[in-house]
Amino acid sequence: MPVSVHLLLRLARTIDESIAMSVPMEDGVFGNDHNTFINSNDIIQFCLMQPISTICISIYMRHLWSLLKMKEEDHLYAFVDPSRISNEAGKVEARSCALSLRLESAQLDQLILAPYNTGNHWLLAAINPFTALVYYFDPLGNTNINPGMKNIVEL
């Protein structure tokens, strides 16, 4: 384990799990200005390489967005809030509607990155809404597209 991760793990273990830390999500990250909250359990899971929560993915995406913004490349990509489209987000129609709203706000030639949690595994859809092309990425190398993800994209 890298020293920085080990130090983060030690720190997270000293924080009461009922305490949540606020992370600001600017409008440019997911299309709406809000705060998200992470607690020590989320950080510990991340440090121990255990399955990570939607919160961890969201905060990482916020970091990616800030790097893109520093390089003035944030206009090339838009991110979909995984808590709005993944399995735990509710009915397929509501999840598809959340994705649709984000696609409608896309700029010309902007690639929309939509992480999706099947319940125990993270996938990524890269969507170009203007050409109607969708690229599915599965780090496990599955060649079949996850039906849950496919349903919300097709709807």
Backbone as a printed PyTorch tensor [residue, N CA C, xyz], in Angstrom:
tensor([[[  0.8530,  -1.1720,   0.0000],
         [  0.0000,   0.0000,   0.0000],
         [  0.9050,   1.2430,   0.0000]],

        [[  0.6530,   2.1820,  -0.9170],
         [  1.4480,   3.4170,  -0.9230],
         [  1.3290,   4.1480,   0.4140]],

        [[  2.3620,   4.8690,   0.7830],
         [  2.3970,   5.5760,   2.0600],
         [  1.2180,   6.5380,   2.1940]],

        [[  0.9040,   7.2680,   1.1220],
         [ -0.1980,   8.2380,   1.1970],
         [ -1.5340,   7.5510,   1.4710]],

        [[ -1.7510,   6.3890,   0.8880],
         [ -2.9990,   5.6520,   1.1170],
         [ -3.0120,   5.0960,   2.5420]],

        [[ -1.8680,   4.6150,   2.9910],
         [ -1.7660,   4.0960,   4.3560],
         [ -2.0810,   5.2030,   5.3760]],

        [[ -1.5490,   6.4020,   5.1420],
         [ -1.8210,   7.5240,   6.0430],
         [ -3.2970,   7.9150,   6.0100]],

        [[ -3.8870,   7.9010,   4.8270],
         [ -5.3120,   8.1950,   4.7010],
         [ -6.1380,   7.1580,   5.4580]],

        [[ -5.7580,   5.9030,   5.3470],
         [ -6.4590,   4.8260,   6.0500],
         [ -6.3630,   5.0240,   7.5660]],

        [[ -5.1850,   5.3280,   8.0550],
         [ -5.0110,   5.5610,   9.4960],
         [ -5.8920,   6.7200,   9.9610]],

        [[ -5.9190,   7.7830,   9.1750],
         [ -6.7430,   8.9360,   9.5280],
         [ -8.2290,   8.5710,   9.5240]],

        [[ -8.6580,   7.8640,   8.4900],
         [-10.0710,   7.4900,   8.3730],
         [-10.5160,   6.6130,   9.5380]],

        [[ -9.6330,   5.7770,  10.0210],
         [ -9.9850,   4.8990,  11.1540],
         [-10.1440,   5.6690,  12.4630]],

        [[ -9.6440,   6.8890,  12.5260],
         [ -9.7870,   7.6910,  13.7420],
         [-11.0510,   8.5460,  13.7220]],

        [[-11.7110,   8.6370,  12.5770],
         [-12.9030,   9.4750,  12.4370],
         [-14.1480,   8.6570,  12.7500]],

        [[-15.0090,   9.2100,  13.5510],
         [-16.2780,   8.5600,  13.8810],
         [-17.0680,   8.3470,  12.5960]],

        [[-17.5840,   7.1300,  12.4020],
         [-18.2880,   6.8160,  11.1490],
         [-19.5850,   7.5850,  10.9790]],

        [[-20.0950,   8.1790,  12.0320],
         [-21.3300,   8.9670,  11.9120],
         [-21.0550,  10.3820,  11.3900]],

        [[-19.7840,  10.7560,  11.2930],
         [-19.4250,  12.0810,  10.7970],
         [-19.2420,  12.0170,   9.2830]],

        [[-19.9210,  12.8930,   8.5870],
         [-19.8020,  12.9500,   7.1270],
         [-19.1060,  14.2490,   6.7440]],

        [[-18.1760,  14.1420,   5.8010],
         [-17.4530,  15.3130,   5.3160],
         [-18.0900,  15.7860,   4.0180]],

        [[-18.2910,  17.0750,   3.9100],
         [-18.9450,  17.6670,   2.7570],
         [-17.9340,  17.9350,   1.6420]],

        [[-18.3060,  17.5580,   0.4240],
         [-17.4820,  17.8330,  -0.7560],
         [-18.3490,  18.6140,  -1.7410]],

        [[-17.9480,  19.8540,  -2.0680],
         [-18.7640,  20.6420,  -3.0030],
         [-18.6760,  20.0980,  -4.4280]],

        [[-19.8160,  19.9870,  -5.0620],
         [-19.9060,  19.5750,  -6.4560],
         [-20.4170,  20.7700,  -7.2450]],

        [[-19.5060,  21.4210,  -7.9370],
         [-19.8880,  22.5940,  -8.7160],
         [-20.8050,  22.1900,  -9.8660]],

        [[-21.5020,  23.1670, -10.4000],
         [-22.4580,  22.9530, -11.4770],
         [-21.8410,  22.2010, -12.6620]],

        [[-20.5860,  22.4660, -12.9670],
         [-19.9400,  21.8530, -14.1180],
         [-19.7000,  20.3670, -13.9960]],

        [[-19.7050,  19.8300, -12.7850],
         [-19.4050,  18.4090, -12.6010],
         [-20.5510,  17.5460, -13.1140]],

        [[-21.7390,  17.7060, -12.5240],
         [-22.8850,  16.8720, -12.8920],
         [-24.0660,  17.6690, -13.4360]],

        [[-23.8750,  18.9650, -13.6460],
         [-24.9470,  19.7820, -14.1960],
         [-25.8030,  20.4670, -13.1560]],

        [[-25.5110,  20.2520, -11.8790],
         [-26.2160,  20.9680, -10.8190],
         [-25.2690,  21.1610,  -9.6340]],

        [[-25.4030,  22.3040,  -9.0100],
         [-24.5570,  22.6840,  -7.8920],
         [-25.1030,  22.0460,  -6.6100]],

        [[-24.2890,  21.2220,  -5.9380],
         [-24.7250,  20.5960,  -4.6860],
         [-23.5060,  20.1150,  -3.9080]],

        [[-23.7450,  19.6490,  -2.7090],
         [-22.6930,  19.0330,  -1.9060],
         [-22.9740,  17.5460,  -1.8180]],

        [[-21.9150,  16.7720,  -1.7640],
         [-22.0530,  15.3510,  -1.4890],
         [-21.2710,  15.0700,  -0.2190]],

        [[-21.5800,  13.9820,   0.4300],
         [-20.9890,  13.7030,   1.7290],
         [-20.3360,  12.3320,   1.7390]],

        [[-19.1490,  12.2730,   2.3100],
         [-18.4050,  11.0170,   2.4150],
         [-18.0890,  10.7810,   3.8860]],

        [[-18.1580,   9.5280,   4.3120],
         [-17.8090,   9.2160,   5.6880],
         [-16.5920,   8.2920,   5.7240]],

        [[-16.1500,   7.9840,   6.9020],
         [-14.9170,   7.2030,   7.0610],
         [-15.0410,   5.8040,   6.4590]],

        [[-16.2250,   5.2040,   6.4970],
         [-16.3810,   3.8610,   5.9100],
         [-16.0910,   3.8640,   4.4130]],

        [[-16.5420,   4.9100,   3.7080],
         [-16.2650,   5.0140,   2.2730],
         [-14.7570,   5.1050,   2.0280]],

        [[-14.0810,   5.8860,   2.8300],
         [-12.6320,   6.0630,   2.6710],
         [-11.8880,   4.7700,   2.9860]],

        [[-12.3080,   4.0750,   4.0390],
         [-11.6650,   2.8140,   4.4150],
         [-11.8370,   1.7790,   3.3050]],

        [[-13.0370,   1.6730,   2.7410],
         [-13.2670,   0.7300,   1.6340],
         [-12.3340,   1.0380,   0.4670]],

        [[-12.2070,   2.3230,   0.1500],
         [-11.3260,   2.7440,  -0.9370],
         [ -9.8810,   2.3310,  -0.6370]],

        [[ -9.4020,   2.6340,   0.5460],
         [ -8.0070,   2.3530,   0.9080],
         [ -7.6990,   0.8600,   0.9110]],

        [[ -8.6670,   0.0490,   1.2960],
         [ -8.4560,  -1.3980,   1.3870],
         [ -8.7620,  -2.1250,   0.0780]],

        [[ -9.0050,  -1.3440,  -0.9840],
         [ -9.2950,  -1.9220,  -2.3040],
         [-10.5300,  -2.8310,  -2.2800]],

        [[-11.5070,  -2.4520,  -1.4770],
         [-12.7780,  -3.1560,  -1.4270],
         [-13.7230,  -2.4870,  -2.4130]],

        [[-14.8500,  -3.1210,  -2.7280],
         [-15.8070,  -2.4540,  -3.6170],
         [-16.1400,  -1.0720,  -3.0780]],

        [[-16.0710,  -0.0800,  -3.9540],
         [-16.2500,   1.2960,  -3.5030],
         [-17.6600,   1.7960,  -3.7970]],

        [[-18.0420,   2.7780,  -3.0240],
         [-19.3940,   3.3400,  -3.1150],
         [-19.5120,   4.3220,  -4.2750]],

        [[-20.7560,   4.6500,  -4.5640],
         [-21.0570,   5.6690,  -5.5630],
         [-20.4350,   7.0010,  -5.1640]],

        [[-20.4000,   7.2680,  -3.8710],
         [-19.8110,   8.5130,  -3.3600],
         [-18.3500,   8.6240,  -3.7970]],

        [[-17.5880,   7.5350,  -3.6350],
         [-16.1700,   7.5580,  -4.0200],
         [-16.0070,   7.8380,  -5.5090]],

        [[-16.8240,   7.2050,  -6.3280],
         [-16.7510,   7.4340,  -7.7740],
         [-17.1060,   8.8900,  -8.0850]],

        [[-18.1310,   9.4140,  -7.4430],
         [-18.5430,  10.8020,  -7.6700],
         [-17.4370,  11.7850,  -7.3060]],

        [[-16.7910,  11.5540,  -6.1820],
         [-15.7220,  12.4550,  -5.7540],
         [-14.5170,  12.3430,  -6.6910]],

        [[-14.2340,  11.1420,  -7.1650],
         [-13.1430,  10.9880,  -8.1340],
         [-13.4780,  11.7270,  -9.4360]],

        [[-14.7320,  11.6460,  -9.8780],
         [-15.1480,  12.3470, -11.0850],
         [-15.0400,  13.8560, -10.8960]],

        [[-15.3250,  14.3320,  -9.6920],
         [-15.1780,  15.7450,  -9.3840],
         [-13.7120,  16.1530,  -9.5220]],

        [[-12.8140,  15.2600,  -9.0850],
         [-11.3760,  15.5120,  -9.2200],
         [-10.9800,  15.5550, -10.7070]],

        [[-11.4690,  14.5990, -11.4880],
         [-11.1730,  14.5950, -12.9260],
         [-11.6680,  15.8810, -13.5820]],

        [[-12.8780,  16.3050, -13.2110],
         [-13.4390,  17.5380, -13.7680],
         [-12.5540,  18.7350, -13.4240]],

        [[-12.0510,  18.7930, -12.1870],
         [-11.2100,  19.9270, -11.8010],
         [ -9.8970,  19.9260, -12.5800]],

        [[ -9.3440,  18.7360, -12.8780],
         [ -8.1320,  18.6640, -13.7080],
         [ -8.4240,  19.1400, -15.1270]],

        [[ -9.5540,  18.7200, -15.6750],
         [ -9.9470,  19.1660, -17.0110],
         [-10.1550,  20.6770, -17.0370]],

        [[-10.7600,  21.1970, -15.9950],
         [-11.0040,  22.6360, -15.9230],
         [ -9.6850,  23.4080, -15.8690]],

        [[ -8.7090,  22.9110, -15.1110],
         [ -7.4010,  23.5680, -15.0390],
         [ -6.7300,  23.6220, -16.4030]],

        [[ -6.9250,  22.5710, -17.1970],
         [ -6.3250,  22.4990, -18.5340],
         [ -7.2220,  23.1320, -19.5980]],

        [[ -8.3280,  23.7120, -19.1600],
         [ -9.3170,  24.3190, -20.0500],
         [ -9.8440,  23.3220, -21.0870]],

        [[-10.0610,  22.0850, -20.6310],
         [-10.5950,  21.0250, -21.4830],
         [-11.9300,  20.4960, -20.9530]],

        [[-12.5020,  21.2010, -19.9860],
         [-13.7480,  20.7330, -19.3860],
         [-14.9240,  20.7780, -20.3600]],

        [[-14.7940,  21.5220, -21.4450],
         [-15.8660,  21.5740, -22.4500],
         [-15.9230,  20.2960, -23.2970]],

        [[-14.8980,  19.4490, -23.2070],
         [-14.8550,  18.2350, -24.0210],
         [-15.6640,  17.0820, -23.4230]],

        [[-15.8620,  17.1210, -22.1080],
         [-16.5080,  16.0030, -21.4120],
         [-17.5640,  16.5200, -20.4490]],

        [[-18.5750,  15.7160, -20.2370],
         [-19.5610,  15.9570, -19.1860],
         [-19.7370,  14.6400, -18.4420]],

        [[-20.0350,  14.7470, -17.1790],
         [-20.1710,  13.5590, -16.3420],
         [-21.6120,  13.3900, -15.8830]],

        [[-22.0230,  12.1310, -15.7820],
         [-23.3440,  11.7890, -15.2670],
         [-23.1580,  11.3190, -13.8310]],

        [[-23.9790,  11.8310, -12.9430],
         [-23.9170,  11.4520, -11.5360],
         [-24.3030,   9.9710, -11.4130]],

        [[-23.3710,   9.1170, -10.9840],
         [-23.6780,   7.6860, -10.9130],
         [-24.7810,   7.3570,  -9.9120]],

        [[-24.9920,   8.2200,  -8.9340],
         [-26.0540,   7.9560,  -7.9620],
         [-27.4350,   8.1240,  -8.5780]],

        [[-27.5050,   8.7290,  -9.7510],
         [-28.7970,   8.9540, -10.4180],
         [-29.1360,   7.8670, -11.4390]],

        [[-28.1170,   7.0610, -11.8680],
         [-28.3900,   6.0980, -12.9400],
         [-28.0710,   4.6470, -12.5860]],

        [[-27.3330,   4.4020, -11.5180],
         [-26.9520,   3.0340, -11.1640],
         [-28.1220,   2.2610, -10.5800]],

        [[-27.9580,   0.9550, -10.4500],
         [-29.0400,   0.0780,  -9.9980],
         [-29.7470,   0.5580,  -8.7370]],

        [[-28.9710,   1.0630,  -7.7640],
         [-29.5710,   1.4580,  -6.4880],
         [-30.3600,   2.7620,  -6.5790]],

        [[-30.3930,   3.3920,  -7.7430],
         [-31.0450,   4.6980,  -7.8970],
         [-32.5590,   4.6080,  -8.1150]],

        [[-33.1110,   3.4320,  -8.1830],
         [-34.5670,   3.3200,  -8.3280],
         [-34.9970,   2.6670,  -9.6220]],

        [[-36.1990,   3.0260, -10.0470],
         [-36.8020,   2.4130, -11.2330],
         [-36.0520,   2.8080, -12.5000]],

        [[-36.0830,   1.9290, -13.4740],
         [-35.3420,   2.1410, -14.7150],
         [-35.7960,   3.4070, -15.4350]],

        [[-37.0770,   3.7330, -15.3660],
         [-37.5770,   4.9250, -16.0450],
         [-36.9720,   6.1940, -15.4490]],

        [[-36.8820,   6.2590, -14.1250],
         [-36.3090,   7.4350, -13.4560],
         [-34.8200,   7.5530, -13.7520]],

        [[-34.1330,   6.4190, -13.7830],
         [-32.6990,   6.4310, -14.0770],
         [-32.4570,   6.8600, -15.5170]],

        [[-33.2830,   6.3740, -16.4210],
         [-33.1590,   6.7450, -17.8280],
         [-33.4640,   8.2220, -18.0240]],

        [[-34.4420,   8.7350, -17.2910],
         [-34.7930,  10.1530, -17.3730],
         [-33.6190,  11.0210, -16.8970]],

        [[-32.9540,  10.6030, -15.8210],
         [-31.7940,  11.3550, -15.3170],
         [-30.6830,  11.3960, -16.3610]],

        [[-30.4550,  10.2710, -17.0340],
         [-29.4450,  10.2280, -18.0940],
         [-29.8700,  11.1150, -19.2640]],

        [[-31.1290,  11.0530, -19.6270],
         [-31.6420,  11.8500, -20.7380],
         [-31.4630,  13.3500, -20.4890]],

        [[-31.7460,  13.7870, -19.2770],
         [-31.5870,  15.2040, -18.9400],
         [-30.1320,  15.6480, -19.0840]],

        [[-29.2150,  14.7770, -18.6930],
         [-27.7940,  15.1200, -18.8200],
         [-27.3810,  15.1470, -20.2850]],

        [[-27.9020,  14.2320, -21.0880],
         [-27.5750,  14.2030, -22.5110],
         [-28.1240,  15.4450, -23.2200]],

        [[-29.3000,  15.9010, -22.8060],
         [-29.8980,  17.0890, -23.4090],
         [-29.0710,  18.3400, -23.1550]],

        [[-28.3320,  18.3630, -22.0620],
         [-27.5300,  19.5460, -21.7320],
         [-26.1380,  19.4980, -22.3640]],

        [[-25.8660,  18.4560, -23.1300],
         [-24.5350,  18.3120, -23.7360],
         [-24.2800,  19.3820, -24.7870]],

        [[-23.0140,  19.7720, -24.8770],
         [-22.5890,  20.7010, -25.9140],
         [-22.1750,  19.8970, -27.1420]],

        [[-22.1290,  20.5460, -28.2750],
         [-21.7280,  19.8940, -29.5160],
         [-20.3450,  19.2740, -29.3570]],

        [[-20.1870,  18.0420, -29.7880],
         [-18.9330,  17.2860, -29.7270],
         [-18.4500,  17.0140, -28.3100]],

        [[-19.3450,  17.0370, -27.3470],
         [-18.9740,  16.7200, -25.9700],
         [-19.2760,  15.2470, -25.7150]],

        [[-18.3370,  14.5630, -25.1050],
         [-18.4980,  13.1550, -24.7590],
         [-19.0320,  13.0710, -23.3350]],

        [[-20.0970,  12.3180, -23.1620],
         [-20.7300,  12.1690, -21.8530],
         [-20.2440,  10.8630, -21.2360]],

        [[-19.6570,  10.9520, -20.0430],
         [-19.1400,   9.7730, -19.3440],
         [-20.1120,   9.3940, -18.2330]],

        [[-20.6380,   8.1750, -18.3260],
         [-21.6720,   7.7200, -17.4050],
         [-21.2360,   6.4260, -16.7170]],

        [[-20.7170,   6.5230, -15.4840],
         [-20.3780,   5.3030, -14.7460],
         [-21.6500,   4.6410, -14.2260]],

        [[-21.6360,   3.3360, -14.1990],
         [-22.8280,   2.5730, -13.8390],
         [-22.4250,   1.4230, -12.9310]],

        [[-23.1410,   1.2830, -11.8190],
         [-22.8560,   0.1910, -10.8900],
         [-23.9430,  -0.8600, -11.0140]],

        [[-23.5320,  -2.0780, -11.3190],
         [-24.4800,  -3.1790, -11.4740],
         [-24.9560,  -3.7130, -10.1330]],

        [[-24.3350,  -3.2630,  -9.0760],
         [-24.6310,  -3.7710,  -7.7420],
         [-23.3640,  -4.2820,  -7.0860]],

        [[-22.4500,  -4.7840,  -7.9090],
         [-21.1750,  -5.2680,  -7.3780],
         [-20.0090,  -5.0080,  -8.3350]],

        [[-20.2540,  -4.2040,  -9.3480],
         [-19.2320,  -4.0140, -10.3750],
         [-19.4910,  -2.6960, -11.1060]],

        [[-18.4270,  -1.9320, -11.3670],
         [-18.5540,  -0.6550, -12.0650],
         [-18.2720,  -0.7990, -13.5550]],

        [[-19.1090,  -0.1730, -14.3650],
         [-18.9660,  -0.1200, -15.8160],
         [-18.9570,   1.3500, -16.2300]],

        [[-18.6030,   1.6080, -17.4750],
         [-18.6240,   2.9790, -17.9720],
         [-19.2140,   3.0010, -19.3740]],

        [[-20.1120,   3.9490, -19.5860],
         [-20.6160,   4.2240, -20.9300],
         [-20.1060,   5.6010, -21.3260]],

        [[-19.4900,   5.6880, -22.4960],
         [-19.0740,   6.9670, -23.0670],
         [-20.0370,   7.2280, -24.2190]],

        [[-20.7830,   8.3210, -24.1220],
         [-21.8910,   8.5730, -25.0440],
         [-21.6580,   9.8740, -25.8140]],

        [[-21.7870,   9.7760, -27.1300],
         [-21.7970,  10.9700, -27.9520],
         [-23.2500,  11.1630, -28.3960]],

        [[-23.9800,  12.0800, -27.7370],
         [-25.4070,  12.2010, -28.0450],
         [-25.6970,  12.7370, -29.4310]],

        [[-24.7360,  13.3700, -30.0780],
         [-24.9850,  13.9680, -31.3930],
         [-24.8050,  12.9600, -32.5310]],

        [[-24.0030,  11.9240, -32.2920],
         [-23.8350,  10.8790, -33.3010],
         [-24.5610,   9.5970, -32.9010]],

        [[-25.1470,   9.6020, -31.6980],
         [-25.8550,   8.4460, -31.1480],
         [-24.9450,   7.2240, -31.0070]],

        [[-23.6780,   7.4680, -30.7410],
         [-22.7340,   6.3790, -30.5020],
         [-22.5320,   6.2060, -29.0040]],

        [[-22.5250,   4.9470, -28.5770],
         [-22.2860,   4.6200, -27.1700],
         [-21.1790,   3.5860, -27.1270]],

        [[-20.1710,   3.8820, -26.3440],
         [-19.0650,   2.9500, -26.1330],
         [-19.1950,   2.4110, -24.7180]],

        [[-19.2090,   1.0840, -24.5800],
         [-19.3250,   0.4480, -23.2810],
         [-17.9540,  -0.0810, -22.8730]],

        [[-17.5790,   0.2190, -21.6240],
         [-16.3090,  -0.2520, -21.0950],
         [-16.5740,  -1.0910, -19.8510]],

        [[-16.0330,  -2.3020, -19.8670],
         [-16.1490,  -3.1970, -18.7290],
         [-14.7440,  -3.6580, -18.3720]],

        [[-14.2160,  -3.2620, -17.2090],
         [-12.8430,  -3.6260, -16.8660],
         [-12.6230,  -5.1270, -16.7180]],

        [[-13.7080,  -5.8970, -16.5870],
         [-13.5550,  -7.3520, -16.5180],
         [-13.4800,  -7.9820, -17.9050]],

        [[-13.6470,  -7.1780, -18.9280],
         [-13.5260,  -7.6720, -20.2940],
         [-14.7420,  -8.4200, -20.8070]],

        [[-15.8740,  -8.2810, -20.1230],
         [-17.0940,  -8.9440, -20.6040],
         [-17.4790,  -8.3590, -21.9540]],

        [[-17.7870,  -9.2140, -22.8990],
         [-18.1580,  -8.7400, -24.2280],
         [-19.6580,  -8.4750, -24.3410]],

        [[-20.4440,  -9.0230, -23.4220],
         [-21.8900,  -8.7590, -23.4140],
         [-22.1550,  -7.4760, -22.6380]],

        [[-22.9780,  -6.6210, -23.1990],
         [-23.3240,  -5.3640, -22.5370],
         [-24.2890,  -5.6610, -21.4050]],

        [[-24.0350,  -5.0730, -20.2480],
         [-24.9000,  -5.2670, -19.0930],
         [-26.3190,  -4.8200, -19.4470]],

        [[-27.3240,  -5.7060, -19.2590],
         [-28.6830,  -5.3430, -19.6520],
         [-29.2510,  -4.1420, -18.8970]],

        [[-28.8970,  -3.9710, -17.6280],
         [-29.3900,  -2.8240, -16.8710],
         [-28.8830,  -1.5160, -17.4510]],

        [[-27.6080,  -1.4810, -17.7730],
         [-27.0210,  -0.2820, -18.3650],
         [-27.5950,  -0.0410, -19.7500]],

        [[-27.6970,  -1.1000, -20.5150],
         [-28.2180,  -0.9820, -21.8740],
         [-29.6520,  -0.4470, -21.8690]],

        [[-30.4570,  -0.9050, -20.9180],
         [-31.8470,  -0.4450, -20.8450],
         [-31.9570,   1.0460, -20.6080]],

        [[-31.1800,   1.5900, -19.6650],
         [-31.3180,   3.0210, -19.3780],
         [-30.7900,   3.8690, -20.5250]],

        [[-29.7740,   3.3820, -21.2280],
         [-29.2340,   4.1400, -22.3720],
         [-30.2350,   4.0930, -23.5360]],

        [[-30.8020,   2.9240, -23.7970],
         [-31.7360,   2.8060, -24.9170],
         [-33.0470,   3.5620, -24.6730]],

        [[-33.4940,   3.5750, -23.4070],
         [-34.7250,   4.3180, -23.0960],
         [-34.5150,   5.7930, -23.3160]]])
